[in-house]
CSV table of C-alpha atoms in Angstrom, one decimal:
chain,number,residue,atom,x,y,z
A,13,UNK,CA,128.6,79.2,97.1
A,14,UNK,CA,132.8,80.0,97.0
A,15,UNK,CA,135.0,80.1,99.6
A,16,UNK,CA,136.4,83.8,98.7
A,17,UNK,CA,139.1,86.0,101.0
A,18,UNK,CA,137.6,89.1,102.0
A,19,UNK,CA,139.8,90.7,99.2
A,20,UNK,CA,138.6,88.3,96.5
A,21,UNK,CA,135.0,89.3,97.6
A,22,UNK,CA,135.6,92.8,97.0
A,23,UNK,CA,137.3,92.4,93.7
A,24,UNK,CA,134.2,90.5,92.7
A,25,UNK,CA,131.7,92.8,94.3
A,26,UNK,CA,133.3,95.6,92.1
A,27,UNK,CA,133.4,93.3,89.4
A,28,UNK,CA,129.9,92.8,89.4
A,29,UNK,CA,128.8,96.4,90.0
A,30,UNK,CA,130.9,96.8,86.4
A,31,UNK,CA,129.2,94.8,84.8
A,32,UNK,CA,125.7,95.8,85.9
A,33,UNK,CA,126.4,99.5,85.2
A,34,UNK,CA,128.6,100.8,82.5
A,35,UNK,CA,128.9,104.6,84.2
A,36,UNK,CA,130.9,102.3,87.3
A,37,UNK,CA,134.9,103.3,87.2
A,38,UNK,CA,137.3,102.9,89.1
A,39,UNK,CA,140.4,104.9,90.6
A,40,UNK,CA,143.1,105.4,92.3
A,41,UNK,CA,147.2,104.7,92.7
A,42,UNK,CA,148.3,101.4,91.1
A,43,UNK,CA,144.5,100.1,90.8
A,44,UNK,CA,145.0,99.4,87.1
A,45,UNK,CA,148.0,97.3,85.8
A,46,UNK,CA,149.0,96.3,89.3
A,47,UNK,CA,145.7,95.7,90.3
A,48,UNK,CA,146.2,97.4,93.6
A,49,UNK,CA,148.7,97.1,96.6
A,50,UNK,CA,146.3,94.7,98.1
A,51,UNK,CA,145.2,93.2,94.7
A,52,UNK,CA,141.6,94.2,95.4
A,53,UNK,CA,141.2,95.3,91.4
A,54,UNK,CA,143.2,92.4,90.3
A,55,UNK,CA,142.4,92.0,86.2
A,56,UNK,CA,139.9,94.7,86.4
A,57,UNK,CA,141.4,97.3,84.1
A,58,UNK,CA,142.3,93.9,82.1
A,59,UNK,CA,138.8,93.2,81.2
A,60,UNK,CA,137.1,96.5,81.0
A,61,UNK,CA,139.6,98.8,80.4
A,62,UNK,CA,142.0,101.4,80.6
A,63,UNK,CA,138.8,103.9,80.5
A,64,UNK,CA,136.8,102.1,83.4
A,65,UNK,CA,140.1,101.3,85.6
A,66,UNK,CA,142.0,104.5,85.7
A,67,UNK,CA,145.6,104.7,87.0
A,68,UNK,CA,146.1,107.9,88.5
A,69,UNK,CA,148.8,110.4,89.6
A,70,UNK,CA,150.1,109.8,93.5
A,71,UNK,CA,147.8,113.5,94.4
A,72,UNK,CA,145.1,112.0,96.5
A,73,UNK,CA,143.0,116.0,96.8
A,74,UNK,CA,143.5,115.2,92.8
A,75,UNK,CA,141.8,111.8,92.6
A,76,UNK,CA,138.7,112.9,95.2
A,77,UNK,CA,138.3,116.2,92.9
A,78,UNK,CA,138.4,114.3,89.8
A,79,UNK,CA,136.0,112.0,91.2
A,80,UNK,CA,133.3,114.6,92.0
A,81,UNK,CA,133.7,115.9,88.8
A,82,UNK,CA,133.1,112.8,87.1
A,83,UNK,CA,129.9,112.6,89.5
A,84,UNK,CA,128.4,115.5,88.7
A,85,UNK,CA,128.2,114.0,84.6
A,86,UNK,CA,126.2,110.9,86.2
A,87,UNK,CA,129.1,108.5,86.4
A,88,UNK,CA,129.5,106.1,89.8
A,89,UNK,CA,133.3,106.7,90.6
A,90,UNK,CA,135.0,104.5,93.0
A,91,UNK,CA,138.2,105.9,94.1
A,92,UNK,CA,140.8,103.5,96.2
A,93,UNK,CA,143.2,105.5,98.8
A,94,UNK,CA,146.1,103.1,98.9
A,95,UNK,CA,146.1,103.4,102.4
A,96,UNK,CA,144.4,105.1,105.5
A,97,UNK,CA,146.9,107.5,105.7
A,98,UNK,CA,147.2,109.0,102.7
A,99,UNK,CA,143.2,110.1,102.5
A,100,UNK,CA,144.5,113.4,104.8
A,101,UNK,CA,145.5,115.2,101.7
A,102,UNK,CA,141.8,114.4,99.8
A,103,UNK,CA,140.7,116.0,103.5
A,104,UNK,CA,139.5,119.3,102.0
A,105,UNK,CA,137.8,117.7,98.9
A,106,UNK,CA,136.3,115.4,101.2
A,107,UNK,CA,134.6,117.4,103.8
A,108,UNK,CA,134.1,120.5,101.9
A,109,UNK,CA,133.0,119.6,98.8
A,110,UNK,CA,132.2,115.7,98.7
A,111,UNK,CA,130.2,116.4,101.7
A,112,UNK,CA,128.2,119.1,101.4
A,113,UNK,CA,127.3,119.5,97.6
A,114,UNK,CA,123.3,117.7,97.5
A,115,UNK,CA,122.2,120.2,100.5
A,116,UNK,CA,124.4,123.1,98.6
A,117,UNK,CA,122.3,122.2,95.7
A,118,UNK,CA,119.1,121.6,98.0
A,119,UNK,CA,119.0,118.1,96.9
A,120,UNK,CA,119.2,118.9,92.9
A,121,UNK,CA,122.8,117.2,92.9
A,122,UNK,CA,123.8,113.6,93.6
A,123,UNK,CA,127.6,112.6,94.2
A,124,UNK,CA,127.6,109.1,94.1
A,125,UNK,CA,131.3,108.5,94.8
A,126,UNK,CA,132.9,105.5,96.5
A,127,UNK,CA,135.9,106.3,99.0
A,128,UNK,CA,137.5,102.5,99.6
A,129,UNK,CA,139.9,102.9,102.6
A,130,UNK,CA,142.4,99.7,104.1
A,131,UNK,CA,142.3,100.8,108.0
A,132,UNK,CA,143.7,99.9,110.8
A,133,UNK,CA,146.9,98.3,111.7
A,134,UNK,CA,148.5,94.5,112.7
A,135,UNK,CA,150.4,93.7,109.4
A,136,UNK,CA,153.8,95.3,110.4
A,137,UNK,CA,153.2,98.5,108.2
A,138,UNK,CA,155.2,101.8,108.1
A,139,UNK,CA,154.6,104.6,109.7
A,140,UNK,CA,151.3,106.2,107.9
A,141,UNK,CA,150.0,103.0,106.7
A,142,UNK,CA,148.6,102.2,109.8
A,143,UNK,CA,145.3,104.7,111.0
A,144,UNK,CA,142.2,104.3,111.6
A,145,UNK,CA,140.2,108.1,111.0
A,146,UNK,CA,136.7,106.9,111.0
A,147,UNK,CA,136.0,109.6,113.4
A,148,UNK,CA,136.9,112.4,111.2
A,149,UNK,CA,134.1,111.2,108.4
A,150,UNK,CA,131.5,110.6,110.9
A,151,UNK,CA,131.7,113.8,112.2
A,152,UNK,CA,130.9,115.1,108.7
A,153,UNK,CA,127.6,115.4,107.5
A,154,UNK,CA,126.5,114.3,104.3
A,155,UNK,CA,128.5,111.5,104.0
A,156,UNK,CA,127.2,107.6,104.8
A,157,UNK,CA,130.1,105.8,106.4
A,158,UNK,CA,130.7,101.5,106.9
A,159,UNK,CA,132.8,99.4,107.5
A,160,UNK,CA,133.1,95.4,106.5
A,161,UNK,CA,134.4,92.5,108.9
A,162,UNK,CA,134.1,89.7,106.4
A,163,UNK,CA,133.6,88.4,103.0
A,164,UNK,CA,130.0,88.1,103.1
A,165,UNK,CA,129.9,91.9,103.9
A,166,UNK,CA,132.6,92.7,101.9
A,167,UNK,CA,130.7,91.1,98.6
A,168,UNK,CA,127.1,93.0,99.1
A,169,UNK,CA,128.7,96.1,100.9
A,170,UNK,CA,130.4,97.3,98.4
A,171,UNK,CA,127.8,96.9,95.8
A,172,UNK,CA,125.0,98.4,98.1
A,173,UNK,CA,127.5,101.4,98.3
A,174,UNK,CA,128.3,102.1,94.8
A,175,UNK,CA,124.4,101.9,93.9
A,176,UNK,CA,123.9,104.8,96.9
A,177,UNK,CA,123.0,108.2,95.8
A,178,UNK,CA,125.2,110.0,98.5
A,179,UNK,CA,128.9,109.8,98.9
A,180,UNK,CA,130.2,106.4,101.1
A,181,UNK,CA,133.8,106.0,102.7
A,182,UNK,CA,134.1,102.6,103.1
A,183,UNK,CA,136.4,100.9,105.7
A,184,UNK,CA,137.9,98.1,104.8
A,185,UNK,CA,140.3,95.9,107.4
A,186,UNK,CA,143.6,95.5,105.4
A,187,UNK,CA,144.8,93.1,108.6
A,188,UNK,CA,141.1,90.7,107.3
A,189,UNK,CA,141.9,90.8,103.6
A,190,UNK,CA,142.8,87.1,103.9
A,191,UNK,CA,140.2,85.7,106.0
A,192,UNK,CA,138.0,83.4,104.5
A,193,UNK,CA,133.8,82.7,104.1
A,194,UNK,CA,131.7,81.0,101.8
A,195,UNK,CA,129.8,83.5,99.8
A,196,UNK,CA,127.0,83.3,98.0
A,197,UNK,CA,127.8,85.5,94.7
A,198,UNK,CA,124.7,84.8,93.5
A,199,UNK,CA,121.9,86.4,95.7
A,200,UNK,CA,120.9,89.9,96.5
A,201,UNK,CA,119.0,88.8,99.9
A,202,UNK,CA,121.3,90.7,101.7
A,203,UNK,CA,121.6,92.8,105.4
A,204,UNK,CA,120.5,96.1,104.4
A,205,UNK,CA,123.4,98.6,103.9
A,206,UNK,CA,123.1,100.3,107.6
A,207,UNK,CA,121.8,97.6,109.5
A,208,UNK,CA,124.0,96.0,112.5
A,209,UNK,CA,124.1,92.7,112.6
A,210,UNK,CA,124.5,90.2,116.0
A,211,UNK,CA,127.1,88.1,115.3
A,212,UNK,CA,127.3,85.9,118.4
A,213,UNK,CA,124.4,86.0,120.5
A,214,UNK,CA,124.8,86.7,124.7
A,215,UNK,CA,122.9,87.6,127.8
A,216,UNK,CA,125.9,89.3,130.2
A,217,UNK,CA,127.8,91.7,128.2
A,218,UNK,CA,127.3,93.4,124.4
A,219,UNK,CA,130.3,94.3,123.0
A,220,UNK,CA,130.0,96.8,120.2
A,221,UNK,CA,132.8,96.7,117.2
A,222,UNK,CA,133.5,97.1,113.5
A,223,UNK,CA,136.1,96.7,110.9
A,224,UNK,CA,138.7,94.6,112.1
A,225,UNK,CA,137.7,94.5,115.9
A,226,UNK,CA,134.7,92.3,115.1
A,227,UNK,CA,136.9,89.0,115.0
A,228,UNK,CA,138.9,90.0,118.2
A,229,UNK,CA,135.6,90.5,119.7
A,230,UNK,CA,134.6,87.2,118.5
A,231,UNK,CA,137.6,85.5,119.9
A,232,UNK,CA,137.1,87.2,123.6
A,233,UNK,CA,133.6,86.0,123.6
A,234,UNK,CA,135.0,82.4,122.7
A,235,UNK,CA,137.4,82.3,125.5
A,236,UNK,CA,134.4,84.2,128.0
A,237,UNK,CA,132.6,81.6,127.2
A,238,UNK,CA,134.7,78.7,129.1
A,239,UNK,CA,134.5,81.4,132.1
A,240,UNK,CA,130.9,81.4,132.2
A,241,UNK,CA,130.3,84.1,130.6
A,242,UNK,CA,127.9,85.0,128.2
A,243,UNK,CA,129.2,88.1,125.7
A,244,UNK,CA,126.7,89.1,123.0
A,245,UNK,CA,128.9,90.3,119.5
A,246,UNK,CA,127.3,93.3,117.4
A,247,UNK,CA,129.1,94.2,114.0
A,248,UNK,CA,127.9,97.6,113.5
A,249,UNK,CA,128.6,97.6,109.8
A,250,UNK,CA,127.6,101.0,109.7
A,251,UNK,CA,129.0,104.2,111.9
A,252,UNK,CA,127.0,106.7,109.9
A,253,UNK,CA,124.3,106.4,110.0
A,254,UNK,CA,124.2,104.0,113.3
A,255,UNK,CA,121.5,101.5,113.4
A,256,UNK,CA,120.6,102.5,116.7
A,257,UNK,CA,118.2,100.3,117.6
A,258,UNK,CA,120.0,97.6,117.2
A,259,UNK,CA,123.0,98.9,120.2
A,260,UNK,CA,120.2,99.6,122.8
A,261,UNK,CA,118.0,96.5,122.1
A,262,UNK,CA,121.1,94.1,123.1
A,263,UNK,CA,122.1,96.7,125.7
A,264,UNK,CA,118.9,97.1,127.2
A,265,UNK,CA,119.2,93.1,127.5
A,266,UNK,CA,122.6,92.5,128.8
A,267,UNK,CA,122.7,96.1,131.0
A,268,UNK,CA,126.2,96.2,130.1
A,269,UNK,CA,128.4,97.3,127.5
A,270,UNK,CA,132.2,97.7,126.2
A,271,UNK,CA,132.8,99.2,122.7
A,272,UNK,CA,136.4,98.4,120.9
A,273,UNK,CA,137.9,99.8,118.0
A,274,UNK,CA,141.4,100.5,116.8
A,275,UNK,CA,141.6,104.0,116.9
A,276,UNK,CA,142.4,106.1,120.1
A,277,UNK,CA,139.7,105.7,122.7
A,278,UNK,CA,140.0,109.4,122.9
A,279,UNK,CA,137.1,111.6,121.0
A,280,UNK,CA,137.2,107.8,119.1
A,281,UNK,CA,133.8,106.9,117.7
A,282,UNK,CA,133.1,104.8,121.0
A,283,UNK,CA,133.0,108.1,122.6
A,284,UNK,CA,129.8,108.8,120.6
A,285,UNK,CA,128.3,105.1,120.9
A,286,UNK,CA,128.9,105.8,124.9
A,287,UNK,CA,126.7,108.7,125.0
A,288,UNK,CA,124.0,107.6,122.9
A,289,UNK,CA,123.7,104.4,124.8
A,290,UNK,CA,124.0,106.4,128.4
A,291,UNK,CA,120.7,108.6,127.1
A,292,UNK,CA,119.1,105.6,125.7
A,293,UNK,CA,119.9,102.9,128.3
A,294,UNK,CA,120.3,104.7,131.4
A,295,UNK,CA,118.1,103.0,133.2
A,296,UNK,CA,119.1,99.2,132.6
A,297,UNK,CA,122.3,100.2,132.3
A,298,UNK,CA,124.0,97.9,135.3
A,299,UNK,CA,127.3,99.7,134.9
A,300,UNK,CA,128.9,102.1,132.6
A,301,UNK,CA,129.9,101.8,129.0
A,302,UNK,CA,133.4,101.2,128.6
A,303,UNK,CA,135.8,101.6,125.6
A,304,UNK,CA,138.8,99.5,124.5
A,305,UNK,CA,141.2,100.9,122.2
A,306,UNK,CA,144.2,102.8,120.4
A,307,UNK,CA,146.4,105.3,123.0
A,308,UNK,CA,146.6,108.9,122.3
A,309,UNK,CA,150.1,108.7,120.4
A,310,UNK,CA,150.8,108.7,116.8
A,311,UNK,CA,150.4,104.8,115.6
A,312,UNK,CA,153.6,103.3,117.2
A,313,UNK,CA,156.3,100.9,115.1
A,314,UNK,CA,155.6,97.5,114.0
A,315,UNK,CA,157.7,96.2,116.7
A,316,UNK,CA,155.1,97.4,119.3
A,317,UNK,CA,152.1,97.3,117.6
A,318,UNK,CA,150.4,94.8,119.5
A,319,UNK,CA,150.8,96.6,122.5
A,320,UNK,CA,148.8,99.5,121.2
A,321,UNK,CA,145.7,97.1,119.4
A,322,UNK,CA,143.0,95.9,121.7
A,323,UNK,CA,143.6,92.8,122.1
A,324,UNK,CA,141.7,89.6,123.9
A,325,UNK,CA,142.9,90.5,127.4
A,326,UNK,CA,142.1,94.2,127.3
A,327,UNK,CA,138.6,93.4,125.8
A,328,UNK,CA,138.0,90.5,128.5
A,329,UNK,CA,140.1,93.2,131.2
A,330,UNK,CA,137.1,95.7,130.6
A,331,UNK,CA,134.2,93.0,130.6
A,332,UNK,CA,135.6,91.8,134.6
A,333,UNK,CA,135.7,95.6,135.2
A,334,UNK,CA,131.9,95.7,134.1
A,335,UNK,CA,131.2,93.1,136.8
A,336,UNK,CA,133.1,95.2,139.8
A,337,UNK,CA,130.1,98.2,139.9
């Protein structure tokens, strides 16, 4: 076992996926002699390469192309967008193409292409360095979508993505990068790619997260606790696709729900979890799903950030307002 950062256990989990498979490279701005913004591919290009670690031009639609390119002649690219808000411009190569080439091809084509994306906000970031567009990659077909909480995830996540045959944007919570877990480096016993996880058992309330809301989540239920209350924690790890069964067996328990994420609660991804579990759970349902999240403004200043990020109260606001039907 080592005690690792989230961001160490990335830049080991790529480490290792190098080493196992010589067609693994990785790209993106700065990954190479900088070893990233966040250090996630610290010494990388050191040990295996200027060829392996590629430092590219600041043209994101450039990167993304070049990576399904590369694809295509059976390597396993692993492209880094600095930061959330910069993957707009790889939009187009993204959806249209990244997408949609194995059923364009009828399934004679594989794109095994790693999209590593820092979301969310609370480290006092610029404007555009700050966004969490989940939403706009679950909506698109053909690609697998997750997100990791925590080093333990972090370490076999990213691994179980870059062996994937299909295209993966993977979340990762820039605000997390230093929270720290023993991990065990040297098993492959791990959670199945898109399989939730409960993370704190409960019998009142299951609250549904991801990314970075899983440890505010965490820290609600902690403090519900001392109230009496018993809130059950489910890391979805995976948005697309969504292990179901997982949402409606703790919902179907508890009878009620409340989803947070970052991003506006507006057409968010909660908006989708809602509906699923209302057609699912309609029955045991003792109230009705609520959602915790981002406003429907552009990402506001550092200054005010906290205001906008669901924080305990708002989660443990939405839990008491579960209780009033």
């Amino acid at each position: 076992m080592s005690t690792l950062t989230l961001g160490k256990a990335l830049n080991v989990g790529l480490r290792k996926a190098m080493e196992n498979d010589p067609k693994v490279l990785v790209m993106g701005e700065d990954v190479g002699k900088l070893g990233g913004v966040f250090r996630i591919t610290d010494g990388l290009q050191k040990d295996f390469g200027e060829e392996r670690v590629i430092d590219t031009p600041l043209a994101e639609s450039g990167i993304v192309g070049t990576a399904i390119g590369l694809a295509l002649r059976g390597y396993r690219p692993v492209v880094e967008i600095q930061f959330d808000g910069f993957v707009f411009p790889a939009a187009d190569q993204i959806i249209t193409q990244l997408a949609k080439m194995r059923m364009r091809s009828l399934g004679a084509l594989e794109l095994p292409v790693v999209i590593r994306i820092p979301c969310g906000g609370g480290i006092g970031a610029v404007e555009h360095h700050s966004e969490s567009p989940e939403a706009y990659f679950t909506h698109t077909g053909g690609l697998r979508v997750v997100a990791c909480s925590n080093p333990v995830d972090a370490y076999s996540m990213i691994q179980q993505s870059i062996a994937s045959p299909d295209p993966v944007i993977f979340f990762e919570p820039k605000r997390r990068y230093w929270d720290k877990a023993e991990v065990d480096t040297d098993t492959t016993d791990w959670t199945p790619l898109h399989r939730a996880r409960v993370v704190r058992p409960g019998e009142h309330v299951t609250l549904l997260a991801y990314g970075p809301s899983v440890k505010t989540c965490l820290e609600a239920a902690a403090a519900a606790a001392e109230e009496g209350r018993s809130l059950e924690v489910i890391d979805l790890r995976s948005l697309n696709p969504l292990d179901i069964g997982a949402v409606t067996e703790s919902v179907n328990r508890t009878g009620r729900c409340v989803v947070v994420h970052e991003a506006p609660v507006f057409n968010g991804y909660g908006a989708e979890l809602a509906a699923r579990i209302t057609e699912k759970c309609f029955y045991r349902l003792e109230s009705p799903v609520l959602r915790v999240g981002g406003f429907s403004t552009p990402y506001p200043p550092s200054r005010i950030e906290d205001h906008y990020l669901p924080d305990l109260d708002r989660i443990l606001d939405a839990v008491d307002r579960t209780f009033a039907w």
